[in-house]
Tab-separated table of N, CA and C and ligand atoms in Angstrom:
chain	number	residue	atom	x	y	z
A	1	MET	N	215.128	55.233	82.866
A	1	MET	CA	215.590	56.473	83.501
A	1	MET	C	215.842	56.254	84.985
A	2	GLU	N	216.968	56.754	85.462
A	2	GLU	CA	217.286	56.668	86.893
A	2	GLU	C	217.721	58.052	87.389
A	3	GLN	N	217.662	58.211	88.707
A	3	GLN	CA	218.266	59.388	89.340
A	3	GLN	C	219.300	58.900	90.337
A	4	THR	N	220.386	59.680	90.473
A	4	THR	CA	221.435	59.330	91.433
A	4	THR	C	221.955	60.594	92.094
A	5	LEU	N	222.572	60.444	93.279
A	5	LEU	CA	223.116	61.618	93.967
A	5	LEU	C	224.611	61.753	93.686
A	6	SER	N	225.022	62.966	93.395
A	6	SER	CA	226.443	63.288	93.235
A	6	SER	C	226.800	64.389	94.228
A	7	ILE	N	227.972	64.268	94.851
A	7	ILE	CA	228.508	65.353	95.692
A	7	ILE	C	229.869	65.757	95.137
A	8	ILE	N	230.024	67.041	94.860
A	8	ILE	CA	231.365	67.569	94.566
A	8	ILE	C	231.951	67.949	95.924
A	9	LYS	N	233.020	67.258	96.307
A	9	LYS	CA	233.554	67.336	97.673
A	9	LYS	C	234.390	68.611	97.892
A	10	PRO	N	234.715	68.910	99.187
A	10	PRO	CA	235.412	70.164	99.495
A	10	PRO	C	236.709	70.397	98.711
A	11	ASP	N	237.459	69.337	98.405
A	11	ASP	CA	238.729	69.539	97.673
A	11	ASP	C	238.475	70.108	96.278
A	12	ALA	N	237.468	69.572	95.587
A	12	ALA	CA	237.189	70.016	94.213
A	12	ALA	C	236.530	71.394	94.207
A	13	VAL	N	235.696	71.672	95.225
A	13	VAL	CA	235.088	73.010	95.328
A	13	VAL	C	236.201	74.043	95.551
A	14	LYS	N	237.159	73.698	96.437
A	14	LYS	CA	238.286	74.602	96.729
A	14	LYS	C	239.124	74.874	95.478
A	15	LYS	N	239.240	73.844	94.627
A	15	LYS	CA	240.034	74.001	93.385
A	15	LYS	C	239.289	74.769	92.301
A	16	ASN	N	238.019	75.096	92.560
A	16	ASN	CA	237.215	75.871	91.603
A	16	ASN	C	236.969	75.106	90.296
A	17	VAL	N	236.688	73.798	90.420
A	17	VAL	CA	236.456	72.991	89.219
A	17	VAL	C	235.022	72.449	89.173
A	18	ILE	N	234.090	73.158	89.848
A	18	ILE	CA	232.687	72.711	89.827
A	18	ILE	C	232.200	72.593	88.378
A	19	GLY	N	232.422	73.638	87.602
A	19	GLY	CA	231.940	73.657	86.212
A	19	GLY	C	232.547	72.552	85.367
A	20	LYS	N	233.835	72.298	85.580
A	20	LYS	CA	234.499	71.239	84.790
A	20	LYS	C	233.896	69.875	85.117
A	21	ILE	N	233.569	69.660	86.393
A	21	ILE	CA	232.982	68.370	86.782
A	21	ILE	C	231.548	68.261	86.257
A	22	VAL	N	230.780	69.333	86.398
A	22	VAL	CA	229.402	69.328	85.882
A	22	VAL	C	229.402	69.045	84.375
A	23	ASP	N	230.384	69.604	83.680
A	23	ASP	CA	230.480	69.377	82.224
A	23	ASP	C	230.658	67.888	81.890
A	24	ARG	N	231.395	67.160	82.738
A	24	ARG	CA	231.573	65.715	82.494
A	24	ARG	C	230.210	65.004	82.501
A	25	PHE	N	229.341	65.436	83.443
A	25	PHE	CA	228.025	64.792	83.529
A	25	PHE	C	227.181	65.165	82.316
A	26	GLU	N	227.111	66.475	82.037
A	26	GLU	CA	226.237	66.939	80.944
A	26	GLU	C	226.723	66.437	79.588
A	27	SER	N	228.025	66.351	79.415
A	27	SER	CA	228.567	65.900	78.120
A	27	SER	C	228.394	64.399	77.916
A	28	ASN	N	228.015	63.709	78.986
A	28	ASN	CA	227.868	62.250	78.882
A	28	ASN	C	226.434	61.803	79.136
A	29	GLY	N	225.497	62.677	78.829
A	29	GLY	CA	224.085	62.273	78.806
A	29	GLY	C	223.346	62.352	80.121
A	30	LEU	N	223.993	62.904	81.169
A	30	LEU	CA	223.285	63.048	82.446
A	30	LEU	C	222.790	64.483	82.591
A	31	LYS	N	221.582	64.621	83.131
A	31	LYS	CA	220.966	65.938	83.302
A	31	LYS	C	220.989	66.297	84.786
A	32	ILE	N	221.323	67.576	85.097
A	32	ILE	CA	221.280	68.039	86.493
A	32	ILE	C	219.834	68.452	86.764
A	33	VAL	N	219.122	67.704	87.607
A	33	VAL	CA	217.712	68.040	87.875
A	33	VAL	C	217.525	68.691	89.252
A	34	ALA	N	218.618	68.807	90.014
A	34	ALA	CA	218.621	69.543	91.290
A	34	ALA	C	220.081	69.810	91.640
A	35	MET	N	220.321	70.963	92.278
A	35	MET	CA	221.723	71.310	92.586
A	35	MET	C	221.770	72.389	93.670
A	36	LYS	N	222.648	72.239	94.659
A	36	LYS	CA	222.870	73.320	95.621
A	36	LYS	C	224.256	73.224	96.251
A	37	ARG	N	224.777	74.409	96.622
A	37	ARG	CA	226.067	74.482	97.309
A	37	ARG	C	225.765	74.671	98.788
A	38	ILE	N	226.297	73.795	99.624
A	38	ILE	CA	225.995	73.839	101.052
A	38	ILE	C	227.255	73.527	101.873
A	39	ARG	N	227.189	73.873	103.140
A	39	ARG	CA	228.241	73.466	104.084
A	39	ARG	C	227.624	72.421	104.993
A	40	LEU	N	228.135	71.207	104.978
A	40	LEU	CA	227.559	70.145	105.804
A	40	LEU	C	227.872	70.397	107.272
A	41	SER	N	226.889	70.170	108.129
A	41	SER	CA	227.165	70.171	109.567
A	41	SER	C	227.836	68.833	109.893
A	42	ARG	N	228.511	68.767	111.028
A	42	ARG	CA	229.141	67.503	111.442
A	42	ARG	C	228.070	66.411	111.596
A	43	CYS	N	226.925	66.817	112.103
A	43	CYS	CA	225.830	65.874	112.310
A	43	CYS	C	225.348	65.309	110.962
A	44	ASP	N	225.195	66.184	109.955
A	44	ASP	CA	224.793	65.737	108.609
A	44	ASP	C	225.815	64.763	108.024
A	45	ALA	N	227.098	65.132	108.130
A	45	ALA	CA	228.151	64.295	107.536
A	45	ALA	C	228.175	62.920	108.213
A	46	LYS	N	228.009	62.905	109.533
A	46	LYS	CA	228.007	61.626	110.265
A	46	LYS	C	226.823	60.773	109.837
A	47	ASP	N	225.664	61.395	109.719
A	47	ASP	CA	224.448	60.666	109.317
A	47	ASP	C	224.571	60.143	107.895
A	48	PHE	N	225.035	61.020	107.008
A	48	PHE	CA	225.106	60.636	105.600
A	48	PHE	C	226.008	59.421	105.410
A	49	TYR	N	227.144	59.406	106.123
A	49	TYR	CA	228.119	58.314	105.960
A	49	TYR	C	228.000	57.265	107.072
A	50	ALA	N	226.841	57.218	107.751
A	50	ALA	CA	226.657	56.296	108.887
A	50	ALA	C	226.977	54.839	108.516
A	51	VAL	N	226.762	54.492	107.254
A	51	VAL	CA	227.039	53.137	106.776
A	51	VAL	C	228.523	52.773	106.979
A	52	HIS	N	229.396	53.780	107.057
A	52	HIS	CA	230.839	53.541	107.223
A	52	HIS	C	231.301	53.718	108.667
A	53	LYS	N	230.368	53.824	109.617
A	53	LYS	CA	230.794	54.262	110.961
A	53	LYS	C	231.735	53.299	111.690
A	54	GLU	N	231.747	52.027	111.277
A	54	GLU	CA	232.690	51.087	111.902
A	54	GLU	C	234.039	51.054	111.186
A	55	ARG	N	234.146	51.748	110.051
A	55	ARG	CA	235.394	51.685	109.272
A	55	ARG	C	236.440	52.619	109.888
A	56	PRO	N	237.723	52.242	109.765
A	56	PRO	CA	238.783	53.044	110.403
A	56	PRO	C	238.884	54.463	109.857
A	57	PHE	N	238.373	54.694	108.643
A	57	PHE	CA	238.517	56.024	108.028
A	57	PHE	C	237.337	56.950	108.311
A	58	TYR	N	236.357	56.488	109.107
A	58	TYR	CA	235.114	57.244	109.301
A	58	TYR	C	235.345	58.665	109.858
A	59	ASP	N	236.143	58.780	110.927
A	59	ASP	CA	236.342	60.106	111.547
A	59	ASP	C	237.013	61.077	110.573
A	60	GLU	N	238.025	60.573	109.859
A	60	GLU	CA	238.717	61.428	108.874
A	60	GLU	C	237.790	61.828	107.745
A	61	LEU	N	236.938	60.896	107.339
A	61	LEU	CA	235.979	61.183	106.262
A	61	LEU	C	235.022	62.299	106.687
A	62	VAL	N	234.519	62.197	107.919
A	62	VAL	CA	233.600	63.221	108.425
A	62	VAL	C	234.338	64.571	108.534
A	63	ASP	N	235.550	64.567	109.098
A	63	ASP	CA	236.348	65.811	109.205
A	63	ASP	C	236.515	66.449	107.832
A	64	PHE	N	236.823	65.617	106.850
A	64	PHE	CA	237.063	66.153	105.501
A	64	PHE	C	235.787	66.742	104.901
A	65	MET	N	234.680	66.048	105.076
A	65	MET	CA	233.431	66.496	104.435
A	65	MET	C	232.878	67.791	105.039
A	66	VAL	N	233.321	68.133	106.277
A	66	VAL	CA	232.869	69.395	106.877
A	66	VAL	C	233.931	70.499	106.737
A	67	SER	N	235.018	70.186	106.031
A	67	SER	CA	236.142	71.144	105.964
A	67	SER	C	235.894	72.318	105.025
A	68	GLY	N	234.836	72.248	104.212
A	68	GLY	CA	234.519	73.338	103.288
A	68	GLY	C	233.203	73.047	102.601
A	69	PRO	N	232.722	73.993	101.790
A	69	PRO	CA	231.444	73.761	101.097
A	69	PRO	C	231.514	72.598	100.120
A	70	VAL	N	230.352	72.016	99.875
A	70	VAL	CA	230.215	70.961	98.862
A	70	VAL	C	229.083	71.369	97.921
A	71	VAL	N	229.019	70.709	96.771
A	71	VAL	CA	227.887	70.901	95.863
A	71	VAL	C	227.180	69.559	95.735
A	72	VAL	N	225.888	69.553	96.083
A	72	VAL	CA	225.116	68.302	95.960
A	72	VAL	C	224.191	68.425	94.760
A	73	MET	N	224.075	67.326	94.019
A	73	MET	CA	223.282	67.334	92.784
A	73	MET	C	222.505	66.042	92.628
A	74	VAL	N	221.372	66.145	91.953
A	74	VAL	CA	220.687	64.943	91.489
A	74	VAL	C	220.924	64.861	89.987
A	75	LEU	N	221.482	63.729	89.553
A	75	LEU	CA	221.733	63.491	88.128
A	75	LEU	C	220.675	62.535	87.616
A	76	GLU	N	220.169	62.814	86.437
A	76	GLU	CA	219.131	61.948	85.855
A	76	GLU	C	219.562	61.499	84.465
A	77	GLY	N	219.275	60.236	84.156
A	77	GLY	CA	219.582	59.729	82.815
A	77	GLY	C	219.441	58.223	82.769
A	78	LEU	N	219.708	57.666	81.594
A	78	LEU	CA	219.664	56.212	81.434
A	78	LEU	C	220.787	55.603	82.260
A	79	ASN	N	220.463	54.620	83.087
A	79	ASN	CA	221.466	53.966	83.945
A	79	ASN	C	222.342	54.981	84.694
A	80	ALA	N	221.692	55.993	85.260
A	80	ALA	CA	222.440	57.112	85.865
A	80	ALA	C	223.393	56.657	86.978
A	81	VAL	N	223.002	55.655	87.771
A	81	VAL	CA	223.853	55.225	88.886
A	81	VAL	C	225.182	54.689	88.347
A	82	ALA	N	225.102	53.762	87.404
A	82	ALA	CA	226.314	53.151	86.851
A	82	ALA	C	227.099	54.156	86.007
A	83	LYS	N	226.386	54.974	85.246
A	83	LYS	CA	227.042	55.967	84.381
A	83	LYS	C	227.874	56.939	85.236
A	84	ASN	N	227.269	57.415	86.332
A	84	ASN	CA	227.983	58.352	87.210
A	84	ASN	C	229.232	57.686	87.785
A	85	ARG	N	229.113	56.432	88.193
A	85	ARG	CA	230.259	55.747	88.791
A	85	ARG	C	231.365	55.516	87.768
A	86	GLU	N	230.950	55.258	86.526
A	86	GLU	CA	231.938	55.099	85.443
A	86	GLU	C	232.680	56.438	85.217
A	87	LEU	N	231.927	57.539	85.213
A	87	LEU	CA	232.548	58.852	84.979
A	87	LEU	C	233.454	59.260	86.140
A	88	MET	N	233.092	58.852	87.388
A	88	MET	CA	233.904	59.207	88.560
A	88	MET	C	235.238	58.467	88.569
A	89	GLY	N	235.237	57.177	88.214
A	89	GLY	CA	236.443	56.349	88.344
A	89	GLY	C	236.557	55.758	89.736
A	90	SER	N	237.603	54.951	89.954
A	90	SER	CA	237.771	54.243	91.237
A	90	SER	C	237.876	55.204	92.416
A	91	THR	N	237.440	54.711	93.589
A	91	THR	CA	237.469	55.512	94.825
A	91	THR	C	238.864	56.089	95.078
A	92	ASN	N	239.883	55.249	94.879
A	92	ASN	CA	241.265	55.712	95.038
A	92	ASN	C	241.741	56.297	93.700
A	93	PRO	N	241.983	57.595	93.653
A	93	PRO	CA	242.355	58.218	92.363
A	93	PRO	C	243.589	57.591	91.717
A	94	LYS	N	244.456	56.984	92.542
A	94	LYS	CA	245.660	56.346	91.968
A	94	LYS	C	245.279	55.132	91.120
A	95	GLU	N	244.082	54.583	91.371
A	95	GLU	CA	243.612	53.420	90.599
A	95	GLU	C	242.571	53.810	89.560
A	96	ALA	N	242.219	55.093	89.499
A	96	ALA	CA	241.145	55.529	88.590
A	96	ALA	C	241.635	55.561	87.141
A	97	ALA	N	240.778	55.100	86.226
A	97	ALA	CA	241.128	55.069	84.804
A	97	ALA	C	241.351	56.485	84.274
A	98	ALA	N	242.265	56.598	83.312
A	98	ALA	CA	242.557	57.896	82.693
A	98	ALA	C	241.270	58.502	82.141
A	99	GLY	N	241.145	59.806	82.321
A	99	GLY	CA	239.980	60.503	81.767
A	99	GLY	C	238.786	60.535	82.702
A	100	THR	N	238.866	59.827	83.836
A	100	THR	CA	237.758	59.890	84.794
A	100	THR	C	237.935	61.125	85.690
A	101	ILE	N	236.845	61.496	86.364
A	101	ILE	CA	236.866	62.698	87.209
A	101	ILE	C	237.927	62.573	88.298
A	102	ARG	N	237.976	61.410	88.940
A	102	ARG	CA	238.942	61.266	90.043
A	102	ARG	C	240.378	61.249	89.530
A	103	ALA	N	240.606	60.640	88.372
A	103	ALA	CA	241.969	60.646	87.814
A	103	ALA	C	242.402	62.075	87.505
A	104	ASP	N	241.465	62.894	87.055
A	104	ASP	CA	241.826	64.245	86.600
A	104	ASP	C	241.804	65.294	87.710
A	105	PHE	N	240.970	65.108	88.751
A	105	PHE	CA	240.799	66.190	89.726
A	105	PHE	C	241.098	65.802	91.174
A	106	ALA	N	241.315	64.503	91.476
A	106	ALA	CA	241.447	64.088	92.883
A	106	ALA	C	242.899	63.853	93.261
A	107	GLU	N	243.169	64.009	94.570
A	107	GLU	CA	244.539	63.888	95.081
A	107	GLU	C	244.765	62.576	95.827
A	108	SER	N	243.757	62.119	96.579
A	108	SER	CA	243.948	60.988	97.484
A	108	SER	C	242.608	60.286	97.709
A	109	ILE	N	242.641	59.153	98.395
A	109	ILE	CA	241.399	58.412	98.652
A	109	ILE	C	240.447	59.225	99.547
A	110	ASP	N	240.986	60.107	100.375
A	110	ASP	CA	240.128	60.967	101.202
A	110	ASP	C	239.620	62.151	100.382
A	111	ALA	N	240.547	62.874	99.788
A	111	ALA	CA	240.183	64.036	98.969
A	111	ALA	C	239.997	63.534	97.533
A	112	ASN	N	238.856	62.849	97.301
A	112	ASN	CA	238.694	62.196	95.997
A	112	ASN	C	237.620	62.856	95.119
A	113	ALA	N	237.447	64.154	95.323
A	113	ALA	CA	236.694	65.045	94.409
A	113	ALA	C	235.178	64.861	94.359
A	114	VAL	N	234.727	63.608	94.290
A	114	VAL	CA	233.284	63.388	94.135
A	114	VAL	C	232.811	62.155	94.906
A	115	HIS	N	231.532	62.187	95.236
A	115	HIS	CA	230.850	60.998	95.765
A	115	HIS	C	229.701	60.684	94.807
A	116	GLY	N	229.408	59.418	94.618
A	116	GLY	CA	228.237	59.031	93.835
A	116	GLY	C	227.565	57.832	94.460
A	117	SER	N	226.246	57.798	94.441
A	117	SER	CA	225.504	56.660	95.015
A	117	SER	C	225.971	55.363	94.358
A	118	ASP	N	226.023	54.279	95.168
A	118	ASP	CA	226.532	53.016	94.618
A	118	ASP	C	225.440	52.036	94.210
A	119	SER	N	224.173	52.383	94.416
A	119	SER	CA	223.066	51.522	93.980
A	119	SER	C	221.817	52.397	93.868
A	120	LEU	N	220.824	51.874	93.162
A	120	LEU	CA	219.585	52.640	92.997
A	120	LEU	C	218.894	52.849	94.348
A	121	GLU	N	218.957	51.821	95.186
A	121	GLU	CA	218.341	51.905	96.515
A	121	GLU	C	219.017	53.006	97.354
A	122	ASN	N	220.345	53.018	97.345
A	122	ASN	CA	221.064	54.061	98.090
A	122	ASN	C	220.859	55.434	97.459
A	123	ALA	N	220.724	55.479	96.138
A	123	ALA	CA	220.490	56.763	95.461
A	123	ALA	C	219.201	57.386	95.983
A	124	LYS	N	218.164	56.571	96.120
A	124	LYS	CA	216.870	57.096	96.606
A	124	LYS	C	217.030	57.660	98.016
A	125	ARG	N	217.727	56.930	98.869
A	125	ARG	CA	217.941	57.359	100.255
A	125	ARG	C	218.794	58.637	100.293
A	126	GLU	N	219.859	58.661	99.496
A	126	GLU	CA	220.784	59.807	99.513
A	126	GLU	C	220.129	61.063	98.923
A	127	ILE	N	219.326	60.895	97.882
A	127	ILE	CA	218.618	62.050	97.285
A	127	ILE	C	217.657	62.631	98.325
A	128	ALA	N	216.920	61.762	98.996
A	128	ALA	CA	215.943	62.222	100.002
A	128	ALA	C	216.648	62.883	101.192
A	129	PHE	N	217.909	62.498	101.439
A	129	PHE	CA	218.676	63.102	102.537
A	129	PHE	C	218.896	64.598	102.285
A	130	PHE	N	219.120	64.968	101.013
A	130	PHE	CA	219.475	66.357	100.695
A	130	PHE	C	218.369	67.184	100.058
A	131	PHE	N	217.417	66.528	99.380
A	131	PHE	CA	216.460	67.303	98.590
A	131	PHE	C	215.009	66.944	98.916
A	132	ALA	N	214.175	68.003	99.009
A	132	ALA	CA	212.727	67.798	99.061
A	132	ALA	C	212.260	67.516	97.628
A	133	THR	N	211.167	66.806	97.505
A	133	THR	CA	210.658	66.456	96.162
A	133	THR	C	210.484	67.697	95.287
A	134	ARG	N	209.996	68.827	95.900
A	134	ARG	CA	209.736	70.020	95.114
A	134	ARG	C	211.008	70.698	94.603
A	135	GLU	N	212.185	70.288	95.121
A	135	GLU	CA	213.454	70.885	94.665
A	135	GLU	C	214.020	70.155	93.460
A	136	ILE	N	213.390	69.053	93.056
A	136	ILE	CA	213.889	68.242	91.947
A	136	ILE	C	212.957	68.431	90.765
A	137	CYS	N	213.486	68.983	89.654
A	137	CYS	CA	212.600	69.178	88.509
A	137	CYS	C	213.389	69.115	87.205
B	1	CMP	P1	232.858	58.066	98.864
B	1	CMP	O1	232.425	57.561	97.538
B	1	CMP	O2	232.427	59.419	99.248
B	1	CMP	O3	232.407	57.031	99.997
B	1	CMP	C1	233.068	56.914	101.237
B	1	CMP	C2	234.394	57.635	101.253
B	1	CMP	O4	235.305	57.239	102.235
B	1	CMP	C3	235.114	57.385	99.945
B	1	CMP	O5	234.462	58.061	98.889
B	1	CMP	C4	236.525	57.876	100.291
B	1	CMP	O6	236.683	59.266	100.052
B	1	CMP	C5	236.606	57.639	101.797
B	1	CMP	N1	237.616	56.610	102.133
B	1	CMP	C6	238.724	56.821	102.838
B	1	CMP	N2	239.430	55.679	102.977
B	1	CMP	C7	238.731	54.719	102.329
B	1	CMP	C8	238.951	53.323	102.095
B	1	CMP	N3	240.016	52.666	102.574
B	1	CMP	N4	238.026	52.640	101.365
B	1	CMP	C9	236.905	53.273	100.887
B	1	CMP	N5	236.668	54.602	101.075
B	1	CMP	C10	237.558	55.310	101.784
């Protein structure tokens, strides 16, 4: 059993497809064990994506993540980190396999509908960034 962090990004929240995305997780064996809709502060977005701060897309990424509400979730299940990444598809929706969340709901590499932790170690850090232990059950 693993836990991983998922974010439904501002583009997908704006499109009103939260339920459709959540259904992809639940229909594929992942359980939502924590969930909230929030508006990230610029400071939160910068901290969360600090690992990318030297990349040329960092400022645009931060601008995008504060442009509207997001939904943050903890997903739990067997191999949850890899399973979530498989369901999301490639970072660039143009390269995402048919039937994945990004292929079906994302427009561009910036507005790519969802974020998912890329390793168990990062999942632990990202979950702790958004949720207190008592909020996960
Ligand atoms: P995410 O999984 O949230 O992690 C970092 C985000 O940066 C990524 O999804 C993309 O939305 C965004 N991004 C923008 N340009 C790039 C790029 N060239 N390579 C990787 N990620 C990018």
